[in-house]
């Protein structure tokens, strides 16, 4: 025992002593500061830097949300959410925008001099319905598959060669650009198999996109489940699959829900995989389908911005706001449900 | 349970034990004669983790309705050996068992033995209480449900009996649907014991069940072990020599042998005998040094 930190009278200048233990000796009066000036400065600088980093990170988020809300809120209404989409360029808009319309749709009949009929209210009904359907179908496809894959990886495969290969491939899949998923489903499902464009085709493309996200996030969550619980279950004569279903999954539920909702949010907002796979729909009745053609909010945003209609940007903001709120609602529901089923 | 009741229970131990045997003959038919006092016989058991030999030369017989204690310094392989008895080491990657470990004459590591069936008969209580994040009821009902009992009334009966046997019923009967994680450490450990006995195993393995508990909770568990003894065969690993002396009938002392050349530390069984003998007149010098506190 050389380090003597016994309280008592100590040298006024702690650095005066030559041995290490002398330098560690501090006055017993705690009001006397032994922290050197440079440490105060470093502490202050680090604190300020961290606060700044946080603010910088928050700025884009606040800006995006603020912008979407201020620009989207004016068009937001019950009718906006439920009405059919006016065809690419409805007569009203095109009275003044005839050139633009012909530019994007050469077959369009267009008479600049025609009198404008009563302006139809713009709506996003089909896109809302289509987004809900495609997201739900893709989630139904990807989440169970992804969670089962994660169970295989974490509970059975572990460090085995097959498991390592699957893990590597999911990592690669996570990095694949979403438009590649769209092309894949388009060439295979739409063209090769000849099923044509449909909400289902879009859902398949979105499921391909979600799958690796669900697998990897779920695996991480399953890894957090303490081994003591698996052993406790095994010691009662439980087979691995029962342990996985009855103990590991319920314990990891909140994490699994979070990971899956991340994937759902991603899928709900994706445009590229939907682009060539979903087709088109302009009425709610058309869009209320799984096997038929449909449309989504993200696709409509893309459409509205590129078709250059006069009302289009405003509607695009409205669609963007709708999309954000939709994802928010889905996430809240999922969180609430999982909290209900979790024992703490 | 009061002190009187405990004494009474002990007095009736022999009778209870016989009853227990009869019951078990119905549920677990096995080839060994019913009178056989030996539950496990172990010979030349060695456990490896990969190439590393953790324990060697384990040879002991575990007697029915006895409490057998494994004592010894840290790293001597007590827990490793204990986990062989219900093939828990199977869950550890790279773990390998050599030698013979027979349960009622059947080699536990034989080709035709399913580890799940082993664990169904040989329960385990772990060092750290590990209740599932479920309700108290669901924790105890987990094992019986796995065993195929589905009727709610039957499950309720089993859960109540298990909780009563684990001396926990009075404390939790009004909050069976509450989370098990809300219980205190000692209660959680008794819940884990209730969970283990709910499937009516023949043997209960306890891996330092009191190391995370305070003295009051420890005493409670020790009393409980004495009560359970009439129906179950118990093997307990403990760091606490007084505990071994207090509760066990037989004691196995393990020690660490350091290889002079490689520096590998291998656990080995030094001595196995009746507890009084181990603590009063051990035949091995190392045992004597350990139990008297002159560890060397």
Coordinates of C-alpha atoms in Angstrom, one line a residue:
Chain A
X1 CA 0.0 0.0 0.0
X2 CA 1.9 3.1 -1.2
X3 CA -0.9 5.3 -2.4
X4 CA -1.8 7.1 0.8
X5 CA -5.0 9.1 0.4
X6 CA -5.7 9.2 4.1
X7 CA -7.5 12.5 4.9
X8 CA -5.5 14.9 7.0
X9 CA -3.3 17.9 6.6
X10 CA -1.6 17.7 3.2
X11 CA 0.9 19.8 1.4
X12 CA -0.5 23.0 0.0
X13 CA 0.9 22.4 -3.5
X14 CA 0.1 18.8 -4.5
X15 CA 2.7 18.8 -7.2
X16 CA 5.5 19.8 -4.8
X17 CA 6.1 16.2 -3.7
X18 CA 8.4 14.1 -5.8
X19 CA 6.8 10.7 -5.4
X20 CA 3.6 9.7 -7.2
X21 CA 1.7 9.1 -4.0
X22 CA 2.5 12.6 -2.8
X23 CA 1.1 14.1 -6.0
X24 CA -2.1 12.1 -5.5
X25 CA -2.6 13.5 -2.0
X26 CA -5.1 16.2 -1.9
X27 CA -6.3 18.6 0.9
X28 CA -9.1 17.0 2.8
X29 CA -11.1 20.2 2.6
X30 CA -13.3 19.5 -0.5
X31 CA -13.9 23.2 -1.1
X32 CA -10.3 23.5 -2.3
X33 CA -10.2 22.9 -6.0
X34 CA -7.5 20.6 -7.3
X35 CA -8.7 20.6 -10.9
X36 CA -6.3 22.5 -13.1
X37 CA -7.3 25.4 -15.3
X38 CA -6.8 23.6 -18.6
X39 CA -9.3 21.0 -17.5
X40 CA -12.0 23.6 -17.0
X41 CA -11.4 24.9 -20.5
X42 CA -11.4 21.5 -22.1
X43 CA -14.6 20.7 -20.3
X44 CA -16.3 23.9 -21.5
X45 CA -15.1 23.5 -25.1
X46 CA -16.3 19.9 -25.2
X47 CA -19.7 20.8 -23.8
X48 CA -20.2 23.6 -26.2
X49 CA -19.0 21.5 -29.1
X50 CA -21.5 18.8 -28.2
X51 CA -24.4 21.2 -27.9
X52 CA -23.5 22.8 -31.3
X53 CA -23.3 19.4 -32.9
X54 CA -26.7 18.6 -31.6
X55 CA -28.2 21.9 -32.9
X56 CA -26.6 21.4 -36.3
X57 CA -28.0 17.9 -36.5
X58 CA -31.5 19.2 -35.5
X59 CA -31.5 22.1 -38.0
X60 CA -32.3 20.0 -41.2
X61 CA -35.0 18.1 -39.3
X62 CA -36.7 21.2 -38.0
X63 CA -36.4 22.8 -41.4
X64 CA -37.9 19.9 -43.3
X65 CA -40.7 19.4 -40.9
X66 CA -41.5 23.1 -40.7
X67 CA -41.4 23.5 -44.4
X68 CA -43.7 20.5 -45.1
X69 CA -46.1 21.5 -42.4
X70 CA -46.4 25.2 -43.5
X71 CA -46.6 24.4 -47.2
X72 CA -48.7 21.3 -46.9
X73 CA -51.2 22.4 -44.2
X74 CA -53.2 24.8 -46.5
X75 CA -54.3 22.1 -48.9
X76 CA -54.8 19.6 -46.1
X77 CA -58.5 18.8 -45.6
X78 CA -60.8 15.8 -45.4
X79 CA -61.5 16.1 -49.1
X80 CA -57.8 16.2 -50.0
X81 CA -57.3 12.9 -48.2
X82 CA -60.3 11.2 -49.8
X83 CA -60.9 12.8 -53.2
X84 CA -59.7 11.3 -56.5
X85 CA -56.6 12.6 -58.1
X86 CA -57.3 15.0 -61.0
X87 CA -55.8 13.5 -64.1
X88 CA -52.3 14.6 -64.8
X89 CA -53.4 18.0 -65.9
X90 CA -57.0 18.7 -65.3
X91 CA -58.8 21.1 -67.5
X92 CA -58.7 24.0 -65.0
X93 CA -55.1 23.8 -64.5
X94 CA -54.4 23.4 -68.2
X95 CA -56.1 26.4 -69.4
X96 CA -53.0 28.3 -68.7
X97 CA -50.6 25.3 -68.7
X98 CA -51.5 23.8 -72.0
X99 CA -47.9 23.8 -73.3
X100 CA -46.6 22.2 -70.2
X101 CA -49.2 19.5 -70.5
X102 CA -48.4 18.7 -74.1
X103 CA -44.7 18.6 -73.2
X104 CA -45.3 15.7 -70.7
X105 CA -48.3 14.1 -72.4
X106 CA -48.2 14.6 -76.2
X107 CA -51.4 12.7 -76.7
X108 CA -53.3 15.1 -74.5
X109 CA -56.2 17.0 -76.1
X110 CA -55.8 20.6 -75.3
X111 CA -57.5 23.7 -76.3
X112 CA -56.0 26.8 -74.7
X113 CA -59.1 28.8 -75.6
X114 CA -61.6 26.5 -74.0
X115 CA -63.5 28.0 -71.1
X116 CA -62.4 26.7 -67.7
X117 CA -65.0 24.5 -65.9
X118 CA -65.6 24.8 -62.2
X119 CA -62.3 23.9 -60.5
X120 CA -62.3 20.4 -59.1
X121 CA -60.8 20.1 -55.7
X122 CA -57.5 18.3 -55.8
X123 CA -57.4 15.0 -53.8
X124 CA -54.9 12.3 -52.8
X125 CA -57.4 9.6 -51.9
X126 CA -56.1 6.9 -54.2
X127 CA -52.5 7.6 -53.1
X128 CA -53.4 7.4 -49.4
X129 CA -55.2 4.1 -50.0
X130 CA -52.5 2.8 -52.3
X131 CA -49.7 3.7 -49.8
X132 CA -51.6 1.9 -46.9
X133 CA -52.2 -1.2 -49.1
X134 CA -48.7 -1.5 -50.5
X135 CA -47.0 -0.8 -47.2
X136 CA -49.2 -3.3 -45.4
X137 CA -48.7 -6.0 -47.9
X138 CA -44.9 -5.5 -48.1
X139 CA -44.8 -5.4 -44.3
X140 CA -46.8 -8.6 -44.1
X141 CA -44.3 -10.2 -46.5
X142 CA -41.0 -8.8 -45.1
X143 CA -41.5 -8.6 -41.3
X144 CA -42.3 -12.2 -40.5
X145 CA -39.7 -13.5 -43.0
X146 CA -37.1 -11.1 -41.7
X147 CA -37.8 -11.9 -38.0
X148 CA -37.6 -15.7 -38.7
X149 CA -34.4 -15.2 -40.6
X150 CA -33.0 -13.2 -37.6
X151 CA -34.1 -16.1 -35.3
X152 CA -32.2 -18.5 -37.5
X153 CA -29.1 -16.3 -37.5
X154 CA -29.1 -15.6 -33.8
X155 CA -30.5 -18.8 -32.3
X156 CA -29.5 -21.5 -34.7
X157 CA -26.9 -20.4 -37.2
X158 CA -24.6 -18.4 -34.8
X159 CA -21.1 -18.6 -36.3
X160 CA -21.8 -21.3 -38.8
X161 CA -20.8 -20.8 -42.4
X162 CA -24.3 -20.6 -43.8
X163 CA -25.3 -18.0 -41.2
X164 CA -22.2 -15.9 -41.9
X165 CA -23.0 -16.1 -45.6
X166 CA -26.6 -14.9 -45.0
X167 CA -25.4 -12.2 -42.7
X168 CA -23.0 -11.0 -45.4
X169 CA -25.6 -11.1 -48.1
X170 CA -28.1 -9.1 -46.0
X171 CA -25.4 -6.5 -45.5
X172 CA -24.9 -6.3 -49.2
X173 CA -28.7 -6.1 -49.8
X174 CA -29.0 -3.2 -47.3
X175 CA -26.6 -1.3 -49.5
X176 CA -28.3 -2.0 -52.8
X177 CA -30.0 1.1 -54.2
X178 CA -33.8 0.9 -54.0
X179 CA -34.3 1.4 -57.7
X180 CA -32.4 -1.9 -58.3
X181 CA -35.2 -3.6 -56.3
X182 CA -37.7 -1.9 -58.6
X183 CA -35.9 -3.1 -61.7
X184 CA -35.6 -6.6 -60.3
X185 CA -39.3 -7.0 -59.7
X186 CA -40.1 -5.2 -62.9
X187 CA -38.1 -7.6 -65.1
X188 CA -38.9 -10.7 -63.2
X189 CA -42.4 -10.3 -61.9
X190 CA -43.9 -7.8 -64.3
X191 CA -42.3 -8.8 -67.6
X192 CA -40.8 -12.3 -67.2
X193 CA -43.8 -13.8 -65.3
X194 CA -46.1 -11.5 -67.1
X195 CA -48.1 -10.5 -64.1
X196 CA -48.1 -6.9 -65.1
X197 CA -47.9 -3.8 -62.9
X198 CA -49.9 -3.9 -59.7
X199 CA -49.9 -2.9 -56.1
X200 CA -48.6 -6.4 -55.3
X201 CA -45.6 -6.0 -57.6
X202 CA -44.8 -2.7 -55.9
X203 CA -45.2 -4.4 -52.5
X204 CA -42.8 -7.2 -53.6
X205 CA -40.2 -4.6 -54.5
X206 CA -40.7 -2.8 -51.2
X207 CA -40.5 -6.1 -49.3
X208 CA -37.1 -6.7 -51.0
X209 CA -36.0 -3.4 -49.7
X210 CA -37.4 -3.9 -46.2
X211 CA -36.1 -7.5 -45.7
X212 CA -32.5 -6.8 -45.0
X213 CA -33.3 -3.9 -42.7
X214 CA -35.7 -6.1 -40.7
X215 CA -33.2 -9.0 -40.6
X216 CA -30.3 -7.0 -39.3
X217 CA -32.2 -4.9 -36.8
X218 CA -34.1 -7.9 -35.5
X219 CA -30.9 -9.9 -35.1
X220 CA -29.3 -7.1 -33.1
X221 CA -32.4 -7.0 -30.8
X222 CA -32.4 -10.8 -30.3
X223 CA -28.7 -10.6 -29.4
X224 CA -29.6 -8.3 -26.6
X225 CA -31.8 -10.9 -24.9
X226 CA -29.8 -12.3 -22.0
X227 CA -28.5 -15.8 -22.4
X228 CA -29.7 -16.5 -18.8
X229 CA -33.3 -16.5 -20.1
X230 CA -32.5 -19.0 -22.9
X231 CA -30.7 -21.3 -20.4
X232 CA -33.6 -20.9 -17.9
X233 CA -36.0 -22.0 -20.6
X234 CA -33.8 -24.9 -21.8
X235 CA -33.4 -26.1 -18.2
X236 CA -37.1 -26.7 -18.1
X237 CA -37.0 -29.0 -21.1
X238 CA -37.8 -26.5 -23.8
X239 CA -36.7 -27.1 -27.3
X240 CA -34.8 -24.2 -29.0
X241 CA -37.7 -23.2 -31.3
X242 CA -40.1 -23.0 -28.3
X243 CA -37.5 -21.0 -26.3
X244 CA -37.2 -18.7 -29.3
X245 CA -40.9 -18.2 -29.7
X246 CA -42.0 -18.1 -26.1
X247 CA -39.1 -16.4 -24.4
X248 CA -36.7 -14.7 -26.8
X249 CA -39.3 -13.1 -29.1
X250 CA -41.5 -11.7 -26.4
X251 CA -38.5 -10.3 -24.5
X252 CA -37.2 -8.6 -27.6
X253 CA -40.6 -7.4 -28.8
X254 CA -40.2 -3.7 -28.3
X255 CA -36.9 -3.7 -30.2
X256 CA -38.3 -5.9 -33.0
X257 CA -41.2 -3.4 -33.3
X258 CA -38.9 -0.4 -33.5
X259 CA -36.7 -2.1 -36.2
X260 CA -39.7 -3.2 -38.2
X261 CA -41.3 0.3 -38.0
X262 CA -38.1 1.7 -39.3
X263 CA -38.4 -0.6 -42.3
X264 CA -42.1 0.3 -42.7
X265 CA -41.4 4.0 -42.7
X266 CA -38.7 3.5 -45.2
X267 CA -41.0 1.5 -47.5
X268 CA -43.8 3.9 -47.2
X269 CA -41.6 6.7 -48.4
X270 CA -39.8 5.0 -51.2
X271 CA -40.5 6.0 -54.8
X272 CA -37.9 4.2 -56.9
X273 CA -39.1 0.6 -56.4
X274 CA -42.7 1.7 -57.0
X275 CA -41.9 3.7 -60.1
X276 CA -42.1 1.0 -62.8
X277 CA -44.0 -1.6 -60.8
X278 CA -47.3 0.0 -59.6
X279 CA -48.9 1.4 -62.7
X280 CA -51.4 4.2 -62.3
X281 CA -54.7 4.8 -60.6
X282 CA -56.6 8.0 -60.2
X283 CA -59.7 7.0 -58.3
X284 CA -60.0 5.6 -54.8
X285 CA -62.0 2.7 -56.3
X286 CA -59.2 1.8 -58.7
X287 CA -56.6 2.0 -55.9
X288 CA -58.5 -0.2 -53.5
X289 CA -56.8 -3.3 -54.8
X290 CA -53.9 -5.6 -54.2
X291 CA -53.6 -7.2 -57.6
X292 CA -54.6 -4.3 -59.8
X293 CA -52.7 -1.1 -60.6
X294 CA -52.5 1.5 -57.9
X295 CA -50.5 4.5 -56.8
X296 CA -48.7 5.8 -53.7
X297 CA -48.1 9.1 -52.0
X298 CA -44.4 9.1 -52.8
X299 CA -45.1 8.3 -56.4
X300 CA -47.7 11.1 -56.6
X301 CA -45.2 13.6 -55.1
X302 CA -42.7 12.6 -57.8
X303 CA -45.4 12.9 -60.5
X304 CA -46.7 16.2 -59.3
X305 CA -43.2 17.8 -59.2
X306 CA -42.3 16.5 -62.7
X307 CA -45.5 17.2 -64.5
X308 CA -45.2 20.9 -63.9
X309 CA -48.8 21.7 -63.3
X310 CA -49.8 25.0 -61.6
X311 CA -51.4 23.4 -58.6
X312 CA -48.9 20.6 -58.5
X313 CA -46.3 21.9 -56.0
X314 CA -49.0 22.7 -53.5
X315 CA -50.5 19.2 -53.8
X316 CA -47.0 17.7 -53.6
X317 CA -46.5 19.4 -50.2
X318 CA -49.9 18.2 -49.1
X319 CA -49.0 14.6 -50.1
X320 CA -45.6 14.9 -48.3
X321 CA -47.3 16.1 -45.1
X322 CA -49.8 13.2 -45.4
X323 CA -47.0 10.8 -45.8
X324 CA -45.2 12.0 -42.7
X325 CA -48.3 12.0 -40.6
X326 CA -49.2 8.5 -41.9
X327 CA -45.8 7.1 -40.8
X328 CA -46.1 8.9 -37.5
X329 CA -49.5 7.3 -36.9
X330 CA -48.3 3.8 -37.9
X331 CA -45.3 4.1 -35.6
X332 CA -47.3 5.3 -32.7
X333 CA -49.8 2.5 -33.1
X334 CA -47.0 -0.1 -33.3
X335 CA -45.3 1.3 -30.2
X336 CA -48.5 1.4 -28.2
X337 CA -49.4 -2.2 -29.1
X338 CA -46.0 -3.5 -28.3
X339 CA -46.0 -1.7 -24.9
X340 CA -49.3 -3.4 -24.1
X341 CA -47.7 -6.8 -24.6
X342 CA -44.4 -6.1 -22.8
X343 CA -43.8 -7.1 -19.2
X344 CA -41.4 -4.9 -17.3
Chain B
X1 CA -43.0 -22.6 7.4
X2 CA -42.5 -22.7 11.2
X3 CA -39.6 -24.4 13.0
X4 CA -41.9 -27.1 14.3
X5 CA -43.2 -27.9 10.9
X6 CA -39.7 -28.2 9.6
X7 CA -38.8 -30.7 12.3
X8 CA -41.9 -32.6 11.7
X9 CA -41.2 -32.7 8.0
X10 CA -37.7 -34.0 8.6
X11 CA -39.1 -36.7 10.9
X12 CA -41.2 -37.9 8.1
X13 CA -38.5 -37.7 5.5
X14 CA -38.1 -41.4 5.0
X15 CA -41.8 -42.0 4.6
X16 CA -42.1 -39.1 2.2
X17 CA -39.2 -40.3 0.2
X18 CA -40.8 -43.7 -0.4
X19 CA -44.0 -42.1 -1.5
X20 CA -42.1 -39.8 -3.8
X21 CA -40.4 -42.8 -5.4
X22 CA -43.7 -44.5 -6.0
X23 CA -45.1 -41.4 -7.7
X24 CA -42.1 -41.0 -9.9
X25 CA -42.2 -44.6 -10.9
X26 CA -45.5 -43.8 -12.5
X27 CA -44.3 -40.7 -14.3
X28 CA -40.8 -41.6 -15.2
X29 CA -40.5 -45.3 -15.9
X30 CA -36.8 -46.2 -15.8
X31 CA -34.8 -49.5 -15.9
X32 CA -33.1 -49.0 -12.6
X33 CA -34.6 -50.9 -9.6
X34 CA -36.7 -48.7 -7.5
X35 CA -34.6 -49.3 -4.4
X36 CA -31.4 -48.1 -6.1
X37 CA -30.2 -45.2 -3.9
X38 CA -27.8 -43.9 -6.6
X39 CA -29.2 -41.4 -9.0
X40 CA -26.0 -40.5 -10.8
X41 CA -22.8 -42.3 -11.1
X42 CA -19.9 -40.4 -12.6
X43 CA -16.5 -41.9 -13.6
X44 CA -13.5 -40.3 -15.2
X45 CA -15.5 -37.3 -16.2
X46 CA -13.5 -34.5 -18.0
X47 CA -14.9 -31.4 -19.6
X48 CA -13.1 -29.5 -22.4
X49 CA -13.8 -26.0 -23.8
X50 CA -12.2 -26.4 -27.2
X51 CA -8.8 -27.7 -26.6
X52 CA -8.7 -26.5 -23.0
X53 CA -9.4 -29.1 -20.4
X54 CA -11.4 -27.4 -17.7
X55 CA -12.0 -30.3 -15.3
X56 CA -10.7 -33.8 -15.1
X57 CA -10.9 -37.0 -13.0
X58 CA -14.4 -36.5 -11.6
X59 CA -15.7 -39.6 -10.0
X60 CA -18.7 -39.6 -7.6
X61 CA -22.1 -41.1 -6.9
X62 CA -25.0 -39.0 -6.1
X63 CA -27.5 -40.5 -3.7
X64 CA -31.2 -40.2 -4.0
X65 CA -32.9 -37.6 -1.8
X66 CA -29.5 -36.3 -0.6
X67 CA -28.3 -32.8 -0.8
X68 CA -24.9 -33.0 -2.4
X69 CA -22.7 -29.9 -2.3
X70 CA -19.8 -29.0 -4.6
X71 CA -17.3 -26.7 -3.0
X72 CA -14.0 -25.3 -4.0
X73 CA -12.1 -22.2 -5.0
X74 CA -13.0 -20.1 -8.0
X75 CA -12.1 -21.7 -11.4
X76 CA -12.1 -25.2 -10.1
X77 CA -14.9 -26.3 -12.4
X78 CA -17.7 -26.9 -9.9
X79 CA -20.2 -25.2 -12.1
X80 CA -18.9 -26.8 -15.2
X81 CA -19.4 -30.2 -13.7
X82 CA -22.8 -29.3 -12.4
X83 CA -23.8 -28.2 -15.9
X84 CA -22.9 -31.7 -17.2
X85 CA -25.7 -33.3 -15.1
X86 CA -28.4 -31.7 -17.3
X87 CA -26.3 -31.3 -20.4
X88 CA -26.4 -27.6 -20.1
X89 CA -22.9 -27.5 -21.4
X90 CA -24.3 -28.5 -24.8
X91 CA -25.5 -24.9 -25.2
X92 CA -21.9 -23.6 -25.0
X93 CA -20.1 -23.7 -28.3
X94 CA -17.0 -25.9 -28.2
X95 CA -17.8 -27.6 -24.9
X96 CA -17.1 -31.3 -24.9
X97 CA -17.6 -34.0 -22.2
X98 CA -15.5 -37.1 -21.9
X99 CA -16.0 -40.0 -19.5
X100 CA -19.1 -41.5 -18.1
X101 CA -22.1 -39.8 -16.5
X102 CA -24.9 -42.2 -15.8
X103 CA -28.4 -41.3 -14.6
X104 CA -30.1 -44.4 -13.3
X105 CA -27.6 -46.5 -15.2
X106 CA -28.1 -44.7 -18.5
X107 CA -25.3 -42.8 -20.0
X108 CA -26.5 -39.2 -20.2
X109 CA -24.2 -38.5 -23.2
X110 CA -25.3 -41.7 -25.0
X111 CA -26.3 -41.4 -28.7
X112 CA -30.0 -42.2 -28.0
X113 CA -30.4 -39.5 -25.3
X114 CA -32.1 -36.3 -26.2
X115 CA -30.8 -33.4 -24.0
X116 CA -34.3 -32.0 -23.9
X117 CA -35.5 -35.2 -22.2
X118 CA -32.6 -34.9 -19.7
X119 CA -33.5 -31.4 -18.7
X120 CA -37.2 -32.3 -18.4
X121 CA -36.1 -34.7 -15.6
X122 CA -33.3 -32.7 -14.1
X123 CA -34.1 -29.1 -13.3
X124 CA -31.8 -26.3 -12.6
X125 CA -31.7 -23.1 -10.6
X126 CA -29.1 -20.6 -11.7
X127 CA -26.7 -18.3 -9.9
X128 CA -28.5 -15.1 -10.9
X129 CA -32.2 -15.3 -10.6
X130 CA -33.5 -15.4 -14.2
X131 CA -37.2 -15.1 -14.2
X132 CA -38.7 -14.6 -17.7
X133 CA -40.1 -11.1 -18.3
X134 CA -43.6 -12.5 -17.9
X135 CA -46.1 -12.6 -15.1
X136 CA -45.4 -14.6 -12.0
X137 CA -48.1 -17.1 -13.0
X138 CA -46.7 -17.5 -16.6
X139 CA -43.2 -18.0 -15.2
X140 CA -44.3 -21.0 -13.1
X141 CA -46.8 -22.3 -15.7
X142 CA -44.1 -22.2 -18.5
X143 CA -42.7 -25.7 -17.8
X144 CA -46.0 -27.4 -17.3
X145 CA -47.3 -25.8 -20.5
X146 CA -44.3 -27.2 -22.4
X147 CA -45.1 -30.6 -21.0
X148 CA -48.5 -30.3 -22.6
X149 CA -50.8 -29.2 -19.7
X150 CA -53.2 -26.7 -21.2
X151 CA -56.3 -26.6 -19.0
X152 CA -56.4 -23.4 -17.0
X153 CA -57.7 -25.1 -13.8
X154 CA -54.9 -27.7 -13.9
X155 CA -52.3 -25.0 -14.5
X156 CA -53.6 -23.0 -11.6
X157 CA -53.4 -26.0 -9.3
X158 CA -49.8 -26.7 -10.4
X159 CA -48.7 -23.1 -10.1
X160 CA -50.2 -22.8 -6.6
X161 CA -48.6 -26.1 -5.4
X162 CA -45.2 -25.1 -6.9
X163 CA -45.3 -21.7 -5.3
X164 CA -46.4 -23.2 -2.0
X165 CA -43.5 -25.7 -2.1
X166 CA -41.1 -22.9 -2.9
X167 CA -42.5 -20.9 0.1
X168 CA -43.5 -18.0 -2.0
X169 CA -47.3 -18.5 -2.3
X170 CA -48.3 -16.2 0.5
X171 CA -46.2 -13.4 -0.7
X172 CA -47.4 -13.5 -4.3
X173 CA -50.9 -15.0 -4.3
X174 CA -52.5 -11.6 -4.8
X175 CA -50.3 -10.5 -7.7
X176 CA -49.9 -13.6 -9.8
X177 CA -50.6 -11.6 -13.0
X178 CA -48.0 -8.9 -12.1
X179 CA -44.5 -9.0 -13.7
X180 CA -42.0 -11.4 -12.1
X181 CA -39.4 -8.7 -12.5
X182 CA -41.1 -6.7 -9.8
X183 CA -40.1 -9.2 -7.1
X184 CA -37.1 -8.8 -4.9
X185 CA -34.0 -10.9 -5.6
X186 CA -34.8 -13.5 -3.0
X187 CA -38.3 -13.8 -4.2
X188 CA -37.1 -14.1 -7.8
X189 CA -34.8 -16.9 -6.8
X190 CA -37.7 -18.7 -5.0
X191 CA -39.8 -18.1 -8.1
X192 CA -37.1 -19.8 -10.1
X193 CA -37.1 -22.7 -7.7
X194 CA -40.9 -22.8 -8.1
X195 CA -40.5 -22.8 -11.8
X196 CA -38.1 -25.7 -11.7
X197 CA -40.2 -27.8 -9.4
X198 CA -43.4 -27.1 -11.3
X199 CA -42.5 -29.8 -13.9
X200 CA -41.8 -32.3 -11.1
X201 CA -38.2 -33.1 -11.9
X202 CA -36.4 -35.8 -10.0
X203 CA -33.2 -33.8 -9.5
X204 CA -32.7 -30.1 -8.9
X205 CA -29.3 -28.6 -9.7
X206 CA -28.5 -25.4 -8.0
X207 CA -25.7 -23.2 -9.2
X208 CA -24.7 -21.0 -6.3
X209 CA -28.4 -20.1 -5.8
X210 CA -27.7 -17.7 -2.9
X211 CA -24.7 -15.8 -4.1
X212 CA -26.8 -12.9 -5.2
X213 CA -28.9 -12.8 -2.1
X214 CA -28.7 -11.3 1.4
X215 CA -28.4 -13.5 4.5
X216 CA -32.1 -13.5 5.3
X217 CA -33.0 -14.6 1.8
X218 CA -30.2 -17.1 1.9
X219 CA -31.5 -18.6 5.1
X220 CA -35.0 -18.8 3.5
X221 CA -33.6 -20.8 0.5
X222 CA -31.6 -23.1 2.8
X223 CA -34.7 -23.9 4.8
X224 CA -36.5 -24.5 1.5
X225 CA -33.9 -26.9 0.4
X226 CA -34.4 -28.9 3.6
X227 CA -38.1 -29.0 2.9
X228 CA -37.6 -30.0 -0.8
X229 CA -35.1 -32.7 0.1
X230 CA -37.8 -35.3 0.9
X231 CA -39.1 -35.2 -2.7
X232 CA -36.1 -34.2 -4.7
X233 CA -32.4 -35.0 -5.1
X234 CA -30.5 -31.8 -4.9
X235 CA -27.0 -30.9 -6.1
X236 CA -25.8 -27.5 -5.0
X237 CA -22.7 -25.6 -6.0
X238 CA -21.6 -23.1 -3.4
X239 CA -18.8 -20.8 -2.6
X240 CA -19.9 -20.7 1.0
X241 CA -18.4 -23.5 3.0
X242 CA -20.7 -22.8 6.0
X243 CA -23.6 -23.2 3.6
X244 CA -22.3 -26.6 2.4
X245 CA -21.8 -27.7 6.0
X246 CA -25.3 -26.5 7.0
X247 CA -27.4 -28.0 4.2
X248 CA -25.6 -30.9 2.6
X249 CA -25.4 -34.6 3.3
X250 CA -22.4 -35.2 1.1
X251 CA -19.7 -32.8 -0.1
X252 CA -17.4 -32.9 -3.1
X253 CA -14.3 -30.7 -2.8
X254 CA -12.8 -29.5 -6.1
X255 CA -9.4 -27.9 -6.5
X256 CA -7.4 -26.3 -9.2
X257 CA -4.3 -28.0 -10.5
X258 CA -1.8 -25.8 -12.3
X259 CA 0.3 -27.5 -14.9
X260 CA 3.9 -26.5 -14.3
X261 CA 4.9 -26.6 -18.0
X262 CA 1.9 -25.1 -19.8
X263 CA 0.4 -23.1 -16.9
X264 CA -3.0 -24.5 -17.7
X265 CA -5.4 -24.5 -14.8
X266 CA -7.5 -27.6 -14.6
X267 CA -10.1 -28.3 -12.0
X268 CA -10.2 -31.7 -10.3
X269 CA -12.2 -33.6 -7.8
X270 CA -10.1 -33.9 -4.7
X271 CA -12.4 -35.6 -2.2
X272 CA -16.0 -36.7 -2.0
X273 CA -17.5 -38.0 1.2
X274 CA -20.1 -37.4 3.8
X275 CA -20.2 -33.7 4.8
X276 CA -19.3 -34.3 8.5
X277 CA -16.3 -36.2 7.4
X278 CA -15.2 -33.5 4.9
X279 CA -15.5 -30.8 7.5
X280 CA -14.1 -32.7 10.6
X281 CA -11.6 -35.2 9.3
X282 CA -10.9 -34.9 5.6
X283 CA -8.5 -37.5 4.2
X284 CA -6.8 -35.1 1.8
X285 CA -4.5 -32.4 3.0
X286 CA -5.8 -29.9 0.4
X287 CA -9.4 -30.4 1.6
X288 CA -8.3 -29.8 5.2
X289 CA -6.4 -26.6 4.2
X290 CA -9.5 -25.3 2.3
X291 CA -12.2 -26.1 4.9
X292 CA -10.1 -24.7 7.7
X293 CA -9.4 -21.5 5.8
X294 CA -5.7 -22.2 5.3
X295 CA -6.1 -22.3 1.6
X296 CA -3.0 -23.2 -0.3

